[in-house]
CSV table of C-alpha atoms in Angstrom, one decimal:
chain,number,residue,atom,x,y,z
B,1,UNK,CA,315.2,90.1,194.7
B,2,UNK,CA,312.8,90.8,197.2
B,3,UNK,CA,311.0,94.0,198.1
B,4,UNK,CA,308.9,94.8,201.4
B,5,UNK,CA,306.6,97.2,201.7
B,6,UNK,CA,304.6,98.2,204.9
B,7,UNK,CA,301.6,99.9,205.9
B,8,UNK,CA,298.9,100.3,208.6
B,9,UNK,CA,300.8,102.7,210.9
B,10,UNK,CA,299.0,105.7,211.8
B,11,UNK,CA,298.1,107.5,215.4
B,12,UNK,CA,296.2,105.9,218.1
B,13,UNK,CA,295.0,107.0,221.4
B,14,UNK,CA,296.7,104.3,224.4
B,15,UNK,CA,294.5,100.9,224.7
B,16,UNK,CA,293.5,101.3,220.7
B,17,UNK,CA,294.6,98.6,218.2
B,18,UNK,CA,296.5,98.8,214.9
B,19,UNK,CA,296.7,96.4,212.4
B,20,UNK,CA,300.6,96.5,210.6
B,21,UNK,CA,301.2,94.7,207.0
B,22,UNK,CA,304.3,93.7,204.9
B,23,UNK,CA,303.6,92.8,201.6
B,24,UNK,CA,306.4,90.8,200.2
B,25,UNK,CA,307.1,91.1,196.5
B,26,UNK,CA,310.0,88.9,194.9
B,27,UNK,CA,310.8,85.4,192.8
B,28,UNK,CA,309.0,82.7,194.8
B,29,UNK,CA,311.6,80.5,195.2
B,30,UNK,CA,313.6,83.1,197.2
B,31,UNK,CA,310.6,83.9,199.5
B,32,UNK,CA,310.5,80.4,200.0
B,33,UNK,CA,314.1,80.2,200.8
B,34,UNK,CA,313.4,82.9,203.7
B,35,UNK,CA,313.5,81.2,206.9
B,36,UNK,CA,312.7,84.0,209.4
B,37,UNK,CA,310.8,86.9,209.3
B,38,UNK,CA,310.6,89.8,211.7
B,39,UNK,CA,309.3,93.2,212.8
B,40,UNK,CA,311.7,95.5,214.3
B,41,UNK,CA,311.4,98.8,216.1
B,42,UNK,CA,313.0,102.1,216.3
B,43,UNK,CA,312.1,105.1,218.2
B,44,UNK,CA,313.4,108.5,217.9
B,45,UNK,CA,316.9,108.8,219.8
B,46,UNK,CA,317.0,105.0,220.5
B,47,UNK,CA,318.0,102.2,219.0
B,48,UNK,CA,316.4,99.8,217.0
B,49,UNK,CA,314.5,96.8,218.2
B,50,UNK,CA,313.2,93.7,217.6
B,51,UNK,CA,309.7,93.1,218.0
B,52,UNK,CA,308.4,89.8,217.2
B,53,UNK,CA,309.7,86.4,214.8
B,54,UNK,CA,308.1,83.9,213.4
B,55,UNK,CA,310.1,81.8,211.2
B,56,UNK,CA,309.5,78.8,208.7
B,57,UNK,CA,307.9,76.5,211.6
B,58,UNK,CA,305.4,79.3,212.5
B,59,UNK,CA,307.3,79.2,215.8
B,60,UNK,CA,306.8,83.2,217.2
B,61,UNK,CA,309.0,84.9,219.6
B,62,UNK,CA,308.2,88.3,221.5
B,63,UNK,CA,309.8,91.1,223.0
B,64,UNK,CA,309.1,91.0,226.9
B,65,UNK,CA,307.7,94.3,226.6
B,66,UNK,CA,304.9,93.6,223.7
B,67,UNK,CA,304.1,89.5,225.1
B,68,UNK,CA,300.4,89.4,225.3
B,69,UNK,CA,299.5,92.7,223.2
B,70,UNK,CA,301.3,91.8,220.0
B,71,UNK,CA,300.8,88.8,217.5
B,72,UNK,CA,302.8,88.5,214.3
B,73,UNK,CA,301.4,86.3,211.8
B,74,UNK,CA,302.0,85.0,208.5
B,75,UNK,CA,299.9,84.1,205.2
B,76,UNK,CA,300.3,80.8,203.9
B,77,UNK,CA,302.1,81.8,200.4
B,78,UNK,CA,304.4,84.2,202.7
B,79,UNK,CA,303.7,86.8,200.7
B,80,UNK,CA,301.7,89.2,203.7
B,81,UNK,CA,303.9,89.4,207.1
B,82,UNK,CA,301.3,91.2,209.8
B,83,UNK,CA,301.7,92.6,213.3
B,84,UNK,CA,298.4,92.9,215.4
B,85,UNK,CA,298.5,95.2,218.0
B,86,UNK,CA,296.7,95.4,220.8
B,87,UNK,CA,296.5,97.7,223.7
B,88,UNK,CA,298.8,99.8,222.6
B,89,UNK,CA,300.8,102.3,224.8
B,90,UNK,CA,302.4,105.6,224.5
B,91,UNK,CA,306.4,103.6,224.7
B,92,UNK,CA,305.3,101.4,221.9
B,93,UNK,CA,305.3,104.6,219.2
B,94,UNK,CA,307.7,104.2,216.8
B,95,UNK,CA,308.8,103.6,213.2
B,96,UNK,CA,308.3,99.5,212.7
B,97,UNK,CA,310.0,97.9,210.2
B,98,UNK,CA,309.4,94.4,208.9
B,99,UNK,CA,312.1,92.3,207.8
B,100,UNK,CA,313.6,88.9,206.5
B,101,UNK,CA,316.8,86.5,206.8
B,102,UNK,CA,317.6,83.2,205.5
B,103,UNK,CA,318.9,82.3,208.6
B,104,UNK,CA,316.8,80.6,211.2
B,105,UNK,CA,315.7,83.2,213.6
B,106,UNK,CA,317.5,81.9,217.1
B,107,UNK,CA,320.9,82.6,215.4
B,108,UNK,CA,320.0,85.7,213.5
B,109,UNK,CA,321.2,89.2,214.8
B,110,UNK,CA,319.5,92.3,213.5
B,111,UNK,CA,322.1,93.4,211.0
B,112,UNK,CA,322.2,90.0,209.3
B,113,UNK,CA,318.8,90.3,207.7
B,114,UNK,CA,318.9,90.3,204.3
B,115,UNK,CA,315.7,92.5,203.6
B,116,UNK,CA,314.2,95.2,204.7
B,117,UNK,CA,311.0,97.5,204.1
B,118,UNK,CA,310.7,101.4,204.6
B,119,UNK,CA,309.1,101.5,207.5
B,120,UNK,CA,305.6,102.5,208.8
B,121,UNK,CA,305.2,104.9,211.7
B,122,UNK,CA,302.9,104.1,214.9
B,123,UNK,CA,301.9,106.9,217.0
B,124,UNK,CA,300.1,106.2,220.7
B,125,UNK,CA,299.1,109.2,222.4
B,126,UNK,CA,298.0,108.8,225.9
């Protein structure tokens, strides 16, 4: 019902910027329906992580380790999630994901989102 596809990724020397995008594709009134949205994490040999919410009151939550350098932010029609990242370190390469749950995002755990995109890997090299 609802697809996600991201893009941006790419390599970056540390203290460069990337720009991430989720294009949502789906009925509207399920978008709608989708109360939080997310990018998640995963590097090789660890598990995955969640990097940033923002659900339907455009309230945004961070992971300690990306507050200040990351902003996640949303188009009005929901249909373009977007991760901007700033100063960007060698720990934060990995394959990012963006996803989405009906559920608000406080009560939400990672393997209760409903949808999720392919993924786009980010590269820092120091």
């Amino acid at each position: 019902q609802v697809q996600l596809v991201e893009s941006g990724g790419g390599s970056v020397q540390a203290g460069g910027s990337l720009r991430l995008s989720c294009v949502v594709y789906g009925y509207t009134y399920v978008i709608e329906s989708i109360d939080c949205w997310a990018w998640f994490r995963q590097a090789p040999g660890k598990e995955r992580e969640g990097v940033a919410t923002i659900d339907s009151d455009v309230i945004t939550t961070y992971a300690d380790s990306v507050k200040g350098r990351f902003t996640i932010l949303q188009n009005n029609a929901k249909t373009t999630l977007y991760l901007q990242m700033n100063s960007l370190k060698p720990e934060d390469t990995a394959m990012y994901y963006c996803a989405a749950a009906f559920g608000r995002c406080r009560s939400v755990r990672s393997y209760e989102y409903n949808y999720w995109g392919q993924g786009t890997q980010v590269t820092v090299s120091s």
